Coordinates of N, CA, C and O in Angstrom, one line a residue:
X61 N 109.1 96.2 104.8 CA 109.9 96.4 103.6 C 109.0 97.2 102.6 O 107.8 96.9 102.5
X62 N 109.7 98.0 101.8 CA 109.0 98.7 100.7 C 110.1 98.9 99.6 O 111.2 99.2 99.9
X63 N 109.6 98.6 98.4 CA 110.5 98.8 97.2 C 109.9 99.8 96.3 O 108.7 99.8 96.0
X64 N 110.7 100.7 95.8 CA 110.3 101.6 94.7 C 111.1 101.2 93.5 O 112.3 100.8 93.5
X65 N 110.4 101.1 92.3 CA 111.0 100.6 91.1 C 111.5 101.6 90.2 O 111.1 102.8 90.2
X66 N 112.4 101.2 89.3 CA 113.0 102.0 88.3 C 112.0 102.2 87.1 O 112.1 103.3 86.4
X67 N 111.2 101.3 86.8 CA 110.3 101.3 85.7 C 108.9 101.0 86.1 O 108.7 100.2 87.1
X68 N 107.9 101.5 85.4 CA 106.5 101.3 85.8 C 106.0 100.0 85.1 O 106.6 99.4 84.2
X69 N 104.8 99.6 85.6 CA 104.2 98.4 85.0 C 103.9 98.6 83.5 O 104.1 97.7 82.7
X70 N 103.5 99.8 83.1 CA 103.3 100.2 81.7 C 104.6 100.0 80.9 O 104.6 99.5 79.8
X71 N 105.7 100.5 81.5 CA 107.0 100.4 80.7 C 107.4 99.0 80.5 O 108.1 98.8 79.5
X72 N 107.1 98.1 81.4 CA 107.6 96.7 81.2 C 106.6 95.7 80.6 O 106.9 94.6 80.3
X73 N 105.4 96.2 80.3 CA 104.4 95.4 79.7 C 103.3 94.8 80.6 O 102.6 93.9 80.3
X74 N 103.2 95.3 81.9 CA 102.2 94.9 82.8 C 102.7 94.5 84.1 O 103.9 94.2 84.3
X75 N 101.8 94.4 85.1 CA 102.1 94.1 86.5 C 102.6 92.7 86.6 O 103.4 92.4 87.5
X76 N 102.2 91.8 85.7 CA 102.7 90.4 85.7 C 104.2 90.3 85.4 O 104.8 89.2 85.6
X77 N 104.8 91.4 85.0 CA 106.2 91.4 84.6 C 107.0 92.2 85.6 O 108.0 92.9 85.3
X78 N 106.6 92.2 86.9 CA 107.3 93.0 87.9 C 108.8 92.7 88.0 O 109.5 93.6 88.4
X79 N 109.2 91.5 87.7 CA 110.6 91.1 87.7 C 111.4 92.0 86.8 O 112.7 92.0 86.9
X80 N 110.8 92.7 85.8 CA 111.5 93.5 84.9 C 111.6 95.0 85.3 O 112.2 95.8 84.6
X81 N 110.9 95.3 86.4 CA 110.8 96.7 86.8 C 112.1 97.3 87.4 O 112.3 98.5 87.3
X82 N 112.9 96.5 88.0 CA 114.2 97.0 88.5 C 113.9 97.8 89.9 O 112.8 98.3 90.1
X83 N 114.9 97.8 90.7 CA 114.8 98.5 92.0 C 115.5 99.8 91.9 O 116.7 99.9 91.6
X84 N 114.8 100.9 92.3 CA 115.4 102.2 92.5 C 115.9 102.3 93.9 O 117.1 102.7 94.1
X85 N 115.1 101.9 94.9 CA 115.5 101.9 96.2 C 114.6 101.0 97.0 O 113.5 100.7 96.6
X86 N 115.1 100.5 98.2 CA 114.3 99.7 99.0 C 114.6 100.1 100.5 O 115.7 100.5 100.8
X87 N 113.6 99.9 101.3 CA 113.8 100.3 102.8 C 113.3 99.1 103.6 O 112.2 98.5 103.3
X88 N 114.0 98.7 104.6 CA 113.6 97.7 105.6 C 113.8 98.3 107.0 O 114.8 98.8 107.3
X89 N 112.7 98.2 107.7 CA 112.8 98.5 109.2 C 113.1 97.2 109.9 O 112.3 96.2 109.7
X90 N 114.1 97.1 110.7 CA 114.5 95.9 111.4 C 114.3 96.2 112.9 O 115.0 97.0 113.5
X91 N 113.4 95.5 113.5 CA 113.1 95.7 114.9 C 114.2 95.2 115.8 O 114.3 95.6 117.0
X92 N 115.1 94.3 115.3 CA 116.2 93.8 116.1 C 117.2 94.9 116.5 O 117.7 94.9 117.6
X93 N 117.4 95.8 115.6 CA 118.3 97.0 115.8 C 117.6 98.3 115.8 O 118.3 99.3 116.0
X94 N 116.3 98.3 115.7 CA 115.5 99.5 115.7 C 116.0 100.6 114.7 O 116.1 101.7 115.1
X95 N 116.3 100.1 113.5 CA 116.8 101.0 112.5 C 116.1 100.8 111.1 O 115.7 99.7 110.9
X96 N 116.1 101.8 110.3 CA 115.7 101.7 108.9 C 117.0 101.5 108.1 O 117.9 102.2 108.3
X97 N 116.9 100.5 107.2 CA 118.1 100.2 106.4 C 117.6 100.5 104.9 O 116.6 100.1 104.5
X98 N 118.4 101.3 104.2 CA 118.1 101.6 102.9 C 119.1 101.0 101.9 O 120.3 100.8 102.2
X99 N 118.6 100.6 100.7 CA 119.4 99.9 99.7 C 119.1 100.4 98.4 O 117.9 100.7 98.0
X100 N 120.1 100.6 97.6 CA 120.0 100.9 96.2 C 120.3 99.7 95.3 O 120.8 98.7 95.8
X101 N 120.1 99.8 94.0 CA 120.2 98.7 93.1 C 121.6 98.1 93.2 O 121.8 96.9 93.2
X102 N 122.7 98.9 93.4 CA 124.0 98.4 93.4 C 124.3 97.6 94.7 O 125.4 96.9 94.7
X103 N 123.5 97.6 95.7 CA 123.7 96.8 96.9 C 122.6 95.9 97.3 O 122.3 95.6 98.4
X104 N 121.9 95.4 96.2 CA 120.7 94.5 96.4 C 121.1 93.2 97.1 O 120.3 92.6 97.8
X105 N 122.3 92.7 96.8 CA 122.7 91.4 97.5 C 122.6 91.6 99.0 O 122.2 90.7 99.7
X106 N 123.0 92.8 99.5 CA 122.9 93.0 101.0 C 121.5 93.0 101.4 O 121.2 92.5 102.5
X107 N 120.6 93.6 100.6 CA 119.2 93.6 100.9 C 118.6 92.2 101.0 O 118.0 91.8 102.0
X108 N 118.9 91.4 100.0 CA 118.4 90.1 100.0 C 119.0 89.2 101.1 O 118.2 88.4 101.7
X109 N 120.2 89.4 101.4 CA 120.8 88.7 102.6 C 120.1 89.1 103.9 O 119.8 88.3 104.7
X110 N 119.8 90.4 104.0 CA 119.1 90.9 105.2 C 117.7 90.3 105.3 O 117.4 89.8 106.3
X111 N 117.0 90.3 104.2 CA 115.7 89.7 104.2 C 115.7 88.2 104.6 O 114.8 87.8 105.3
X112 N 116.7 87.5 104.1 CA 116.7 86.1 104.4 C 117.1 85.8 105.8 O 116.8 84.6 106.3
X113 N 117.6 86.7 106.6 CA 117.9 86.5 108.0 C 116.6 86.8 108.9 O 116.6 86.5 110.1
X114 N 115.6 87.5 108.3 CA 114.5 87.9 109.1 C 113.5 86.8 109.4 O 113.3 85.9 108.5
X115 N 112.8 86.8 110.5 CA 111.8 85.8 110.8 C 110.4 86.2 110.2 O 109.6 85.4 109.9
X116 N 110.2 87.5 110.0 CA 109.0 88.0 109.5 C 109.2 89.3 108.6 O 110.0 90.1 109.0
X117 N 108.6 89.3 107.5 CA 108.7 90.5 106.6 C 107.3 91.0 106.4 O 106.4 90.3 106.0
X118 N 107.1 92.3 106.7 CA 105.8 92.9 106.6 C 105.9 94.1 105.6 O 106.8 94.8 105.6
X119 N 104.8 94.2 104.8 CA 104.7 95.3 103.8 C 103.4 95.1 103.1 O 102.7 94.1 103.2
X120 N 103.1 96.1 102.3 CA 101.9 96.1 101.5 C 102.2 95.4 100.2 O 103.1 95.8 99.4
X121 N 101.5 94.3 100.0 CA 101.6 93.5 98.7 C 103.0 92.9 98.5 O 103.5 92.8 97.4
X122 N 103.7 92.6 99.6 CA 105.1 92.1 99.5 C 105.2 90.9 98.7 O 106.1 90.7 97.8
X123 N 104.3 89.9 98.9 CA 104.4 88.6 98.2 C 104.1 88.8 96.7 O 104.8 88.2 95.9
X124 N 103.1 89.6 96.4 CA 102.7 89.6 95.0 C 103.4 90.7 94.2 O 103.2 90.8 93.0
X125 N 104.2 91.6 94.9 CA 104.9 92.6 94.1 C 106.4 92.7 94.5 O 107.3 92.4 93.7
X126 N 106.7 93.1 95.7 CA 108.1 93.3 96.1 C 109.0 92.1 95.8 O 110.1 92.3 95.2
X127 N 108.6 91.0 96.3 CA 109.4 89.8 96.1 C 109.5 89.5 94.6 O 110.6 89.0 94.1
X128 N 108.5 89.7 93.8 CA 108.6 89.5 92.4 C 109.5 90.5 91.7 O 110.2 90.1 90.7
X129 N 109.6 91.7 92.2 CA 110.6 92.6 91.7 C 112.0 92.1 91.9 O 112.9 92.0 91.1
X130 N 112.2 91.6 93.2 CA 113.5 91.1 93.5 C 113.9 89.8 92.8 O 115.1 89.6 92.5
X131 N 112.9 89.0 92.4 CA 113.1 87.8 91.6 C 113.8 88.1 90.3 O 114.5 87.3 89.7
X132 N 113.7 89.4 89.8 CA 114.4 89.8 88.6 C 115.9 89.8 88.7 O 116.7 89.8 87.8
X133 N 116.4 89.8 90.0 CA 117.8 89.8 90.3 C 118.3 88.4 90.7 O 119.2 87.9 90.2
X134 N 117.6 87.8 91.7 CA 117.8 86.5 92.2 C 116.7 86.1 93.1 O 116.1 87.0 93.7
X135 N 116.3 84.8 93.2 CA 115.3 84.4 94.2 C 115.7 84.7 95.6 O 116.9 84.6 95.9
X136 N 114.7 85.1 96.4 CA 115.0 85.4 97.8 C 114.2 84.3 98.6 O 113.0 84.1 98.4
X137 N 114.9 83.7 99.6 CA 114.2 82.8 100.5 C 113.3 83.6 101.4 O 113.7 84.5 102.1
X138 N 112.0 83.2 101.3 CA 111.0 84.0 102.1 C 110.8 83.3 103.4 O 110.7 82.0 103.5
X139 N 110.6 84.1 104.5 CA 110.3 83.4 105.8 C 108.9 82.8 105.8 O 108.0 83.3 105.1
X140 N 108.8 81.7 106.5 CA 107.5 81.0 106.6 C 106.7 81.7 107.7 O 107.2 82.0 108.8
X141 N 105.4 82.0 107.4 CA 104.6 82.6 108.5 C 104.5 81.7 109.7 O 104.3 80.5 109.5
X142 N 104.6 82.3 110.9 CA 104.5 81.5 112.1 C 103.8 82.3 113.2 O 104.3 82.4 114.3
X143 N 102.7 82.8 112.8 CA 101.9 83.6 113.8 C 100.6 82.9 114.1 O 100.1 82.1 113.2
X144 N 100.0 83.0 115.2 CA 98.7 82.4 115.6 C 97.6 82.7 114.5 O 97.5 83.9 114.1
X145 N 96.9 81.7 114.1 CA 95.8 81.9 113.2 C 96.2 81.8 111.8 O 95.3 81.8 110.9
X146 N 97.5 81.6 111.5 CA 97.9 81.4 110.1 C 97.7 80.0 109.7 O 98.2 79.1 110.4
X147 N 97.0 79.7 108.6 CA 96.8 78.3 108.2 C 98.1 77.5 108.0 O 99.0 78.0 107.6

């Protein structure tokens, strides 16, 4: 998953306010159907529903950034890690 925001950290008052940045677009690659799914702000509920059905979400800084951006719209149920070596 990757999210591009409508506003920068500077515009909203810092990285700690990621929930105020808004979503410009988001992309999810789903290995179950071998497709990239794209979402704009007007269909974020579909994105969040999609994410909640997945067993694993991979991305750069997803926990500390992308999910926080989405929290500005509604909380998303995050999958629990279930891979070998995870505490």
